Coordinates of C-alpha atoms in Angstrom, one line a residue:
X1 CA 15.3 -1.4 -32.4
X2 CA 18.4 -2.1 -30.3
X3 CA 17.7 -3.9 -27.0
X4 CA 19.6 -3.4 -23.8
X5 CA 22.0 -6.4 -23.4
X6 CA 20.4 -7.3 -20.1
X7 CA 16.9 -7.1 -21.3
X8 CA 16.3 -10.8 -21.9
X9 CA 17.9 -11.7 -18.6
X10 CA 15.8 -9.2 -16.7
X11 CA 12.6 -10.3 -18.5
X12 CA 13.4 -14.0 -17.8
X13 CA 13.8 -13.2 -14.2
X14 CA 10.6 -11.2 -14.1
X15 CA 8.6 -14.1 -15.5
X16 CA 10.3 -16.7 -13.3
X17 CA 9.4 -14.5 -10.3
X18 CA 5.9 -14.2 -11.6
X19 CA 5.6 -17.9 -12.1
X20 CA 7.0 -18.6 -8.6
X21 CA 4.4 -16.3 -7.0
X22 CA 1.5 -18.0 -8.8
X23 CA 2.9 -21.4 -7.7
X24 CA 2.9 -20.2 -4.1
X25 CA -0.6 -18.9 -4.5
X26 CA -1.7 -22.2 -6.0
X27 CA -0.2 -24.2 -3.1
X28 CA -1.6 -21.8 -0.5
X29 CA -5.1 -21.9 -2.0
X30 CA -5.1 -25.6 -2.4
X31 CA -4.1 -26.0 1.2
X32 CA -6.9 -23.7 2.3
X33 CA -9.5 -25.8 0.3
X34 CA -8.2 -29.0 2.0
X35 CA -8.3 -27.3 5.4
X36 CA -11.8 -26.0 4.9
X37 CA -13.0 -29.5 3.8
X38 CA -11.3 -31.0 6.9
X39 CA -12.8 -28.4 9.2
X40 CA -16.3 -29.0 7.8
X41 CA -16.1 -32.8 8.0
X42 CA -13.9 -33.6 11.0
X43 CA -16.3 -32.4 13.8
X44 CA -18.9 -34.8 12.4
X45 CA -16.9 -38.0 13.0
X46 CA -17.6 -38.1 16.7
X47 CA -20.6 -40.0 18.0
X48 CA -21.3 -41.4 14.6
X49 CA -23.6 -44.0 16.0
X50 CA -26.2 -41.5 17.0
X51 CA -29.1 -40.7 14.7
X52 CA -28.4 -37.0 15.2
X53 CA -24.8 -37.3 14.0
X54 CA -25.8 -39.4 11.0
X55 CA -28.4 -36.8 10.0
X56 CA -25.9 -34.0 10.6
X57 CA -23.4 -35.7 8.2
X58 CA -26.1 -36.3 5.6
X59 CA -27.1 -32.6 5.6
X60 CA -23.5 -31.5 5.1
X61 CA -22.9 -34.0 2.2
X62 CA -24.0 -31.3 -0.3
X63 CA -21.5 -28.8 1.2
X64 CA -18.6 -31.4 1.0
X65 CA -19.4 -32.2 -2.6
X66 CA -19.5 -28.5 -3.4
X67 CA -16.1 -27.9 -1.8
X68 CA -14.6 -30.7 -3.9
X69 CA -16.0 -29.1 -7.0
X70 CA -14.6 -25.8 -6.0
X71 CA -11.2 -27.3 -5.3
X72 CA -11.2 -28.7 -8.8
X73 CA -12.3 -25.3 -10.2
X74 CA -9.4 -23.7 -8.3
X75 CA -6.9 -25.9 -10.0
X76 CA -8.5 -25.1 -13.4
X77 CA -8.3 -21.4 -12.6
X78 CA -4.6 -21.5 -11.7
X79 CA -3.9 -23.3 -15.0
X80 CA -5.8 -20.7 -16.9
X81 CA -3.9 -17.9 -15.1
X82 CA -0.6 -19.4 -16.1
X83 CA -1.8 -19.7 -19.7
X84 CA -3.3 -16.2 -19.9
X85 CA -0.2 -14.7 -18.3
X86 CA 1.9 -15.9 -21.2
X87 CA 4.2 -18.1 -19.0
X88 CA 4.5 -20.8 -21.7
X89 CA 5.6 -18.6 -24.5
X90 CA 9.2 -18.3 -25.8
X91 CA 10.6 -15.1 -24.3
X92 CA 12.6 -14.6 -27.5
X93 CA 9.3 -14.2 -29.4
X94 CA 8.1 -11.4 -27.3
X95 CA 8.1 -8.0 -29.0
X96 CA 10.0 -5.7 -26.7
X97 CA 8.2 -2.6 -28.1
X98 CA 4.8 -4.3 -27.3
X99 CA 6.0 -5.2 -23.8
X100 CA 7.0 -1.6 -23.0
X101 CA 4.4 0.4 -24.8
X102 CA 1.9 0.4 -21.9
X103 CA -0.6 -1.8 -23.7
X104 CA -2.0 -3.1 -20.4
X105 CA -3.1 -6.5 -19.3
X106 CA -4.9 -8.9 -21.6
X107 CA -8.7 -9.0 -21.5
X108 CA -8.5 -12.8 -20.6
X109 CA -6.3 -12.0 -17.6
X110 CA -8.6 -9.3 -16.3
X111 CA -11.8 -11.4 -16.7
X112 CA -10.1 -14.3 -14.9
X113 CA -8.8 -12.2 -12.1
X114 CA -12.3 -10.8 -11.4
X115 CA -13.8 -14.3 -11.7
X116 CA -11.5 -15.6 -9.0
X117 CA -12.5 -12.7 -6.7
X118 CA -16.2 -13.3 -7.4
X119 CA -16.1 -17.0 -6.9
X120 CA -14.3 -16.7 -3.6
X121 CA -17.3 -14.8 -2.4
X122 CA -19.6 -17.4 -3.9
X123 CA -17.9 -20.1 -1.9
X124 CA -18.5 -18.1 1.3
X125 CA -22.2 -17.5 0.4
X126 CA -22.7 -21.3 0.0
X127 CA -20.8 -22.4 3.1
X128 CA -22.4 -19.7 5.2
X129 CA -25.9 -20.5 4.0
X130 CA -25.6 -24.3 4.6
X131 CA -23.9 -24.2 8.0
X132 CA -26.1 -21.4 9.3
X133 CA -29.1 -23.6 8.7
X134 CA -27.5 -26.2 11.0
X135 CA -26.7 -23.6 13.7
X136 CA -30.4 -22.5 13.6
X137 CA -31.4 -26.2 14.2
X138 CA -29.2 -26.3 17.4
X139 CA -27.1 -29.1 16.1
X140 CA -23.6 -28.7 17.6
X141 CA -23.9 -25.0 17.2
X142 CA -20.6 -24.1 18.8
X143 CA -18.6 -26.4 16.5
X144 CA -20.5 -25.2 13.4
X145 CA -20.0 -21.5 14.4
X146 CA -16.3 -22.1 14.9
X147 CA -16.1 -23.5 11.4
X148 CA -18.0 -20.4 10.0
X149 CA -15.6 -18.1 11.8
X150 CA -12.6 -19.9 10.4
X151 CA -13.9 -19.9 6.9
X152 CA -14.9 -16.3 7.1
X153 CA -11.4 -15.3 8.2
X154 CA -9.9 -17.3 5.4
X155 CA -12.3 -15.8 2.9
X156 CA -11.3 -12.3 4.0
X157 CA -7.6 -13.2 3.6
X158 CA -8.2 -14.5 0.1
X159 CA -10.2 -11.5 -1.0
X160 CA -7.6 -9.2 0.6
X161 CA -4.8 -10.9 -1.3
X162 CA -6.7 -10.8 -4.6
X163 CA -7.4 -7.1 -4.2
X164 CA -3.7 -6.5 -4.1
X165 CA -3.2 -8.1 -7.6
X166 CA -4.1 -5.0 -9.6
X167 CA -1.6 -3.0 -7.6
X168 CA 1.2 -5.5 -8.0
X169 CA 0.8 -6.5 -11.6
X170 CA 2.3 -3.2 -12.9
X171 CA -0.8 -2.0 -14.7
X172 CA -2.5 0.2 -12.1
X173 CA -1.4 3.4 -13.7
X174 CA -2.4 2.1 -17.1
X175 CA -5.9 1.2 -15.9
X176 CA -6.3 4.7 -14.5
X177 CA -5.1 6.3 -17.7
X178 CA -7.1 4.1 -20.0
X179 CA -10.3 4.7 -18.0
X180 CA -9.7 8.4 -18.2
X181 CA -9.1 8.3 -21.9
X182 CA -12.2 6.3 -22.8
X183 CA -14.3 8.4 -20.5
X184 CA -13.0 11.6 -22.2
X185 CA -13.8 10.1 -25.6
X186 CA -17.4 9.3 -24.6
X187 CA -17.9 12.8 -23.1
X188 CA -16.4 14.4 -26.2
X189 CA -18.8 12.4 -28.4
X190 CA -21.8 13.4 -26.3
X191 CA -20.8 17.1 -26.4
X192 CA -20.5 16.9 -30.2
X193 CA -23.9 15.2 -30.5
X194 CA -25.6 17.7 -28.2
X195 CA -24.2 20.7 -29.9
X196 CA -24.7 20.3 -33.7
X197 CA -23.2 22.9 -36.1
X198 CA -26.8 23.8 -37.3
X199 CA -29.5 23.1 -34.8
X200 CA -32.3 23.8 -37.2
X201 CA -31.1 21.1 -39.6
X202 CA -30.2 18.6 -37.0
X203 CA -32.1 15.4 -36.4
X204 CA -33.5 15.3 -32.9
X205 CA -35.2 13.2 -30.3
X206 CA -37.6 14.7 -27.8
X207 CA -37.6 13.6 -24.1
X208 CA -40.3 14.8 -21.8
X209 CA -39.3 15.0 -18.1
X210 CA -42.8 14.4 -16.8
X211 CA -42.4 10.8 -15.5
X212 CA -44.3 10.5 -12.2
X213 CA -41.5 9.1 -10.1
X214 CA -38.6 10.1 -7.9
X215 CA -35.3 11.8 -8.8
X216 CA -33.4 8.5 -9.4
X217 CA -36.1 7.3 -11.7
X218 CA -36.2 10.5 -13.6
X219 CA -32.4 10.5 -13.9
X220 CA -32.5 7.1 -15.5
X221 CA -35.3 8.3 -17.8
X222 CA -32.9 11.0 -19.1
X223 CA -30.1 8.4 -19.4
X224 CA -32.4 6.2 -21.5
X225 CA -33.2 9.2 -23.8
X226 CA -29.5 10.1 -24.1
X227 CA -28.5 6.6 -25.0
X228 CA -31.3 6.6 -27.6
X229 CA -29.9 9.9 -29.0
X230 CA -26.3 8.5 -29.1
X231 CA -27.4 5.3 -30.9
X232 CA -29.5 7.1 -33.5
X233 CA -27.2 10.1 -34.0
X234 CA -29.9 12.6 -32.9
X235 CA -29.6 15.6 -30.6
X236 CA -31.6 15.2 -27.4
X237 CA -34.1 18.0 -26.6
X238 CA -35.1 17.8 -22.9
X239 CA -38.6 19.3 -22.2
X240 CA -38.6 20.0 -18.5
X241 CA -40.9 22.9 -17.8
X242 CA -43.1 22.1 -14.8
X243 CA -40.6 19.5 -13.5
X244 CA -41.9 18.3 -10.2
X245 CA -38.6 19.1 -8.4
X246 CA -38.5 22.7 -9.8
X247 CA -41.2 24.2 -12.0
X248 CA -38.7 26.3 -13.9
X249 CA -37.2 23.1 -15.3
X250 CA -34.0 21.0 -15.3
X251 CA -31.9 23.9 -16.7
X252 CA -32.6 26.0 -13.6
X253 CA -30.8 23.5 -11.4
X254 CA -28.3 21.9 -13.8
X255 CA -26.4 23.1 -16.8
X256 CA -28.4 22.4 -19.9
X257 CA -27.5 19.2 -21.8
X258 CA -27.0 21.4 -24.9
X259 CA -25.5 24.8 -25.2
X260 CA -26.7 25.5 -28.7
X261 CA -29.7 23.3 -29.5
X262 CA -32.7 23.3 -27.2
X263 CA -35.8 23.4 -29.5
X264 CA -37.3 21.4 -32.3
X265 CA -38.5 24.7 -33.9
X266 CA -41.7 24.0 -35.9
X267 CA -40.7 20.6 -37.3
X268 CA -43.2 17.8 -37.2
X269 CA -42.7 15.5 -34.2
X270 CA -43.3 11.8 -34.9
X271 CA -43.8 9.4 -32.0
X272 CA -41.5 6.4 -31.7
X273 CA -41.4 4.0 -33.4
X274 CA -40.6 6.0 -36.5
X275 CA -38.6 5.7 -39.7
X276 CA -35.0 6.7 -40.0
X277 CA -36.0 9.6 -42.2
X278 CA -38.2 11.2 -39.5
X279 CA -36.4 14.4 -38.5
X280 CA -37.8 14.8 -35.0
X281 CA -38.9 11.8 -32.9
X282 CA -40.5 11.8 -29.4
X283 CA -39.9 9.0 -27.0
X284 CA -42.3 7.2 -24.7
X285 CA -41.2 6.0 -21.3
X286 CA -38.8 3.1 -21.5
X287 CA -41.5 0.8 -19.8
X288 CA -43.8 1.5 -22.8
X289 CA -41.3 0.9 -25.6
X290 CA -42.6 -1.9 -27.9
X291 CA -40.0 -4.0 -29.7
X292 CA -37.2 -2.5 -27.6
X293 CA -34.1 -1.6 -29.6
X294 CA -31.1 -3.7 -28.9
X295 CA -29.0 -0.7 -28.0
X296 CA -30.9 -0.1 -24.8
X297 CA -29.2 -1.2 -21.5
X298 CA -27.5 -3.4 -20.7
X299 CA -25.8 -3.1 -24.1
X300 CA -22.5 -1.3 -24.5
X301 CA -20.8 0.1 -27.7
X302 CA -18.9 -2.6 -29.5
X303 CA -16.1 -0.1 -30.5
X304 CA -15.4 0.6 -26.9
X305 CA -16.2 -2.7 -25.1
X306 CA -12.8 -4.4 -25.5
X307 CA -11.2 -1.3 -23.9
X308 CA -13.7 -1.0 -21.1
X309 CA -13.5 -4.6 -20.0
X310 CA -9.8 -4.4 -19.4
X311 CA -10.2 -1.8 -16.7
X312 CA -13.7 -2.3 -15.4
X313 CA -15.6 -5.4 -14.3
X314 CA -19.1 -4.1 -15.0
X315 CA -19.1 -2.4 -18.4
X316 CA -22.9 -1.8 -18.5
X317 CA -23.0 0.2 -15.4
X318 CA -19.8 2.1 -16.4
X319 CA -21.5 3.1 -19.7
X320 CA -24.6 4.3 -17.9
X321 CA -22.4 6.1 -15.4
X322 CA -20.9 8.1 -18.4
X323 CA -24.4 9.3 -19.3
X324 CA -24.9 10.5 -15.7
X325 CA -21.5 12.2 -15.8
X326 CA -22.6 14.2 -18.8
X327 CA -26.0 15.3 -17.5
X328 CA -25.4 15.7 -13.7
X329 CA -23.6 19.1 -13.7
X330 CA -25.2 21.3 -11.0
X331 CA -25.2 25.1 -11.6
X332 CA -23.1 27.3 -9.4
X333 CA -25.8 28.0 -6.8
X334 CA -26.7 24.3 -6.4
X335 CA -23.0 23.3 -6.3
X336 CA -22.3 25.9 -3.6
X337 CA -25.2 24.5 -1.5
X338 CA -23.8 21.0 -1.9
X339 CA -20.2 22.1 -1.0
X340 CA -21.3 24.0 2.1
X341 CA -23.2 20.9 3.4
X342 CA -20.2 18.6 2.7
X343 CA -17.8 21.0 4.4
X344 CA -19.7 20.7 7.7
X345 CA -19.0 16.9 7.7
X346 CA -15.8 15.2 8.7
X347 CA -15.6 13.2 5.5
X348 CA -12.3 11.2 5.5
X349 CA -11.3 7.9 4.0
X350 CA -11.7 5.0 4.7
X351 CA -15.4 5.3 4.8
X352 CA -18.4 3.1 3.9
X353 CA -21.6 4.5 2.4
X354 CA -24.9 3.1 3.6
X355 CA -28.1 4.0 1.8
X356 CA -31.3 3.0 3.6
X357 CA -34.5 3.5 1.7
X358 CA -37.7 3.3 3.7
X359 CA -41.0 5.3 3.5
X360 CA -42.9 4.6 0.3
X361 CA -40.6 1.8 -1.0
X362 CA -41.2 -0.6 1.9
X363 CA -44.0 -3.0 1.3
X364 CA -44.5 -2.0 -2.3
X365 CA -41.2 -2.3 -4.2
X366 CA -38.9 -3.5 -1.5
X367 CA -38.8 -5.4 1.8
X368 CA -37.9 -3.8 5.1
X369 CA -34.2 -4.1 6.1
X370 CA -33.0 -3.4 9.6
X371 CA -29.9 -1.3 10.2
X372 CA -28.2 -4.6 11.5
X373 CA -28.5 -6.1 8.0
X374 CA -26.5 -3.3 6.5
X375 CA -23.9 -3.2 9.3
X376 CA -23.1 -6.9 8.8
X377 CA -21.5 -5.9 5.5
X378 CA -19.9 -2.7 6.9
X379 CA -18.2 -4.8 9.6
X380 CA -17.0 -7.3 7.0
X381 CA -15.5 -4.5 4.8
X382 CA -13.5 -3.1 7.8
X383 CA -12.4 -6.6 8.9
X384 CA -11.0 -7.3 5.5
X385 CA -9.4 -3.8 5.3
X386 CA -7.7 -4.3 8.7
X387 CA -5.8 -7.3 7.3
X388 CA -3.6 -5.0 5.3
X389 CA -3.7 -1.5 6.9
X390 CA -4.4 0.3 10.2
X391 CA -7.9 1.8 10.4
X392 CA -7.9 4.8 12.7
X393 CA -11.6 5.2 12.7
X394 CA -14.4 3.2 11.2
X395 CA -16.5 5.8 9.4
X396 CA -20.0 5.3 7.8
X397 CA -21.8 7.9 5.7
X398 CA -25.5 7.1 6.3
X399 CA -28.0 8.4 3.7
X400 CA -31.7 7.7 4.4
X401 CA -35.2 9.1 4.0
X402 CA -36.0 8.0 7.7
X403 CA -34.7 10.7 10.1
X404 CA -34.7 8.2 13.0
X405 CA -32.2 5.8 11.5
X406 CA -29.1 7.9 12.0
X407 CA -29.6 8.4 15.7
X408 CA -30.5 4.7 16.2
X409 CA -27.3 3.7 14.4
X410 CA -25.2 6.0 16.6
X411 CA -26.7 4.6 19.7
X412 CA -26.3 1.0 18.8
X413 CA -22.9 1.0 17.0
X414 CA -20.7 3.3 19.1
X415 CA -17.5 2.0 17.7
X416 CA -18.4 3.6 14.4
X417 CA -18.4 7.3 13.5
X418 CA -21.6 8.0 11.6
X419 CA -21.7 10.9 9.2
X420 CA -25.0 12.2 8.0
X421 CA -27.4 15.1 8.1
X422 CA -30.8 14.4 9.8
X423 CA -32.3 17.5 8.0
X424 CA -31.7 15.8 4.7
X425 CA -33.7 12.8 5.8
X426 CA -36.5 15.0 6.9
X427 CA -36.7 16.7 3.5
X428 CA -36.8 13.3 1.9
X429 CA -40.0 12.4 3.7
X430 CA -42.8 11.7 1.2
X431 CA -44.8 14.9 1.8
X432 CA -41.7 17.1 1.3
X433 CA -39.8 15.1 -1.3
X434 CA -40.5 17.1 -4.5
X435 CA -39.0 20.5 -3.4
X436 CA -35.7 22.3 -4.3
X437 CA -34.5 21.8 -0.7
X438 CA -35.1 18.1 -0.9
X439 CA -33.3 17.9 -4.2
X440 CA -30.3 19.6 -2.7
X441 CA -30.2 17.1 0.1
X442 CA -30.5 14.2 -2.3
X443 CA -27.7 15.5 -4.5
X444 CA -25.5 15.8 -1.3
X445 CA -26.3 12.2 -0.5
X446 CA -25.5 10.9 -4.0
X447 CA -22.2 12.9 -4.1
X448 CA -21.1 11.6 -0.7
X449 CA -22.1 8.0 -1.4
X450 CA -20.2 8.0 -4.7
X451 CA -17.1 9.3 -2.9
X452 CA -17.1 6.4 -0.4
X453 CA -14.8 3.5 -0.7
X454 CA -17.6 1.0 -0.5
X455 CA -21.4 1.2 -0.4
X456 CA -24.1 -1.0 1.1
X457 CA -27.5 -0.4 -0.3
X458 CA -30.5 -2.0 -1.9
X459 CA -30.5 -2.1 -5.7
X460 CA -34.3 -2.1 -5.7
X461 CA -33.8 1.6 -5.0
X462 CA -33.1 3.9 -7.9
X463 CA -30.9 6.1 -5.7
X464 CA -28.8 3.1 -4.7
X465 CA -28.2 2.2 -8.3
X466 CA -27.5 5.9 -9.2
X467 CA -24.9 6.1 -6.4
X468 CA -23.2 3.0 -7.8
X469 CA -23.2 4.3 -11.4
X470 CA -21.7 7.5 -10.2
X471 CA -18.9 5.5 -8.4
X472 CA -18.3 3.8 -11.7
X473 CA -17.9 7.2 -13.4
X474 CA -15.6 8.5 -10.7
X475 CA -13.0 5.7 -10.8
X476 CA -11.6 3.1 -13.1
X477 CA -13.5 0.2 -11.5
X478 CA -16.1 0.2 -8.7
X479 CA -17.6 -3.2 -9.7
X480 CA -16.4 -4.8 -6.4
X481 CA -17.1 -1.7 -4.3
X482 CA -20.7 -2.4 -3.3
X483 CA -23.1 -4.9 -1.6
X484 CA -26.8 -4.9 -2.4
X485 CA -29.1 -6.5 0.2
X486 CA -31.7 -7.4 -2.4
X487 CA -31.4 -7.2 -6.2
X488 CA -28.5 -7.6 -8.5
X489 CA -27.7 -4.5 -10.6
X490 CA -30.3 -3.6 -13.3
X491 CA -31.6 -0.7 -15.3
X492 CA -35.3 -0.3 -15.2
X493 CA -36.9 -1.3 -18.5
X494 CA -33.7 -3.0 -19.7
X495 CA -33.4 -5.8 -22.2
X496 CA -32.7 -9.3 -21.0
X497 CA -29.9 -9.8 -18.5
X498 CA -28.2 -13.1 -19.4
X499 CA -25.4 -15.2 -18.0
X500 CA -23.4 -17.7 -20.1
X501 CA -22.6 -21.1 -18.7
X502 CA -18.9 -21.7 -18.5
X503 CA -19.1 -25.5 -17.8
X504 CA -21.7 -28.3 -17.8
X505 CA -24.0 -28.8 -14.9
X506 CA -26.3 -31.7 -14.0
X507 CA -29.4 -30.7 -12.1
X508 CA -30.2 -31.8 -8.6
X509 CA -33.2 -30.8 -6.5
X510 CA -34.6 -27.5 -7.7
X511 CA -31.7 -26.9 -10.0
X512 CA -31.7 -26.9 -13.8
X513 CA -29.1 -28.6 -16.1
X514 CA -27.1 -26.7 -18.6
X515 CA -24.2 -27.1 -21.0
X516 CA -21.2 -24.9 -21.5
X517 CA -22.2 -22.0 -23.8
X518 CA -25.9 -22.0 -22.8
X519 CA -27.4 -18.6 -22.2
X520 CA -29.4 -18.3 -19.0
X521 CA -31.9 -15.5 -18.4
X522 CA -31.3 -14.3 -14.8
X523 CA -34.0 -13.5 -12.3
X524 CA -31.6 -12.8 -9.5
X525 CA -28.9 -14.0 -7.1
X526 CA -30.0 -15.6 -3.9
X527 CA -26.6 -14.9 -2.2
X528 CA -26.3 -18.5 -1.1
X529 CA -24.2 -19.9 -3.9
X530 CA -27.2 -20.1 -6.3
X531 CA -29.3 -17.8 -8.4
X532 CA -32.5 -18.4 -10.4
X533 CA -32.7 -18.3 -14.1
X534 CA -34.1 -19.9 -17.3
X535 CA -32.0 -21.9 -19.7
X536 CA -32.8 -20.3 -23.1
X537 CA -31.9 -23.5 -24.9
X538 CA -34.2 -25.8 -22.9
X539 CA -36.6 -23.2 -21.5
X540 CA -36.3 -24.8 -18.1
X541 CA -36.4 -22.5 -15.0
X542 CA -34.7 -23.2 -11.7
X543 CA -31.7 -22.7 -9.5
X544 CA -28.2 -22.4 -11.0
X545 CA -24.8 -22.6 -9.3
X546 CA -23.6 -19.0 -9.8
X547 CA -19.9 -19.9 -10.0
X548 CA -20.5 -22.0 -13.1
X549 CA -21.7 -19.0 -15.1
X550 CA -20.5 -15.5 -16.0
X551 CA -22.3 -12.3 -17.1
X552 CA -23.0 -12.2 -20.9
X553 CA -21.9 -8.8 -22.2
X554 CA -24.2 -7.5 -25.0
X555 CA -22.4 -5.5 -27.7
X556 CA -24.1 -3.2 -30.0
X557 CA -22.6 -1.3 -33.0
X558 CA -23.3 2.2 -31.8
X559 CA -22.1 5.0 -34.1
X560 CA -18.3 5.4 -33.7
X561 CA -18.0 9.1 -34.3
X562 CA -14.6 8.4 -35.8
X563 CA -13.9 12.0 -36.6
X564 CA -13.8 12.7 -32.9
X565 CA -11.1 10.1 -32.0
X566 CA -8.6 11.4 -29.4
X567 CA -5.1 12.2 -30.4
X568 CA -3.8 9.7 -27.9
X569 CA -2.7 6.3 -29.0
X570 CA -5.4 4.2 -30.6
X571 CA -6.1 0.7 -29.5
X572 CA -6.1 -2.4 -31.8
X573 CA -9.5 -3.9 -31.1

């Protein structure tokens, strides 16, 4: 291959410019750490002879130490960025064809970029939590609040700058194209699986849509069944007659999940667990599955994983979103009703979606959260956005099952334009919930939430998680486009959710120790810089510093359906 004579010169210049940018970023971030540390400590030096000041300094010692650790971590991350970006390689050794073939960024680069973004938020969670405790104790509240405001503004600047990286690294079009290709491949596999050449001879799995729960829960039940079918190479038969949302069944509202195979005929149906040779298997609810197969969520197919992680920061929810994309196809009448409702709303970007679940959830599965708690994160989203662009109107799409919330929000937050339909909330009331009209309203809410730039919700709600999964199916990466007020993301009935330790940690207080490489079973994130988990090596349970760990992605060798590979370029995994 003949190279253009100026190729090496241009490439050298490109990498030198790239290196210069990262040096500037490193200096800027280091300066910010030093400044934050100074801001935290300097107000405490006055009146040091008083008992109050001494106590104040002691209570912030933990914060100071944490900032020092984070400063060191920042230095390590910058070093890793340089290494993962290939800045130390000999440019003469670079294959020009590989450089120009649109191969996309490395997996290591993408993981590191997301980790920097995540850990910037973790710094804020920690500082905000520690200093807010001091404000509430009325110890120099004005000075502490000034520090909080400064750190919050610097955090917004950091996150804003880091959000620009995917747009400036030259791979934005590649990520969009790659996400589309992998999604098309998954949809093609599902269509093949669900429409076998000979339905009578096909191996099948029976899924009964009779689970006594709401629409989000039932959707996830179908997803579980479809993943089971995909993993075992069986066609899914959905029995939905008498469905609580429509007695005529799922197929009356949505397109059937199979066009050619909808019955098990007279074949013997064997309850799971069953042998591989069983022709037709019926599934229990996921909560009742004994010895859960390893392919259940949060596992992802090993043949696709290394492609997914290069464009998406949460492969498990992306994979589940692909299942929803296949099954959630409203029929013409339902789609028309949805479109007519949406047309009445002034839906424009930018817009933040807020889902507030009340009624039967509160006091049983979730705590009550006031509208103010949601709006904290809406405000934060717009403050960050305004650092880089003009916002003509701060819009919020509000979905709720409490008809009073929408008007209350409009009365209290007049600087925001709230979109929503009170009639949808009324149909979502407990005594009206399981009706076709209620289902239409719920589908409108899900569609609108998934189209928003950012959503604030509670992941204890199935609808909140479905909206996020739909966002993941609609764009290359929505993993940083949400905030949950309670739970981290999960799939009901999932296998263990683990994080892997990236560095050693010595316990202090209620924390647990761990070594780099340890698997830690996660119970949740406390949004204060720490989460709770169990070290699977030592079996000790306690608090863990979130930034010293990363999600452990579970891979499973799902069938690869190799005869269905797309005609586009194949990736070297």
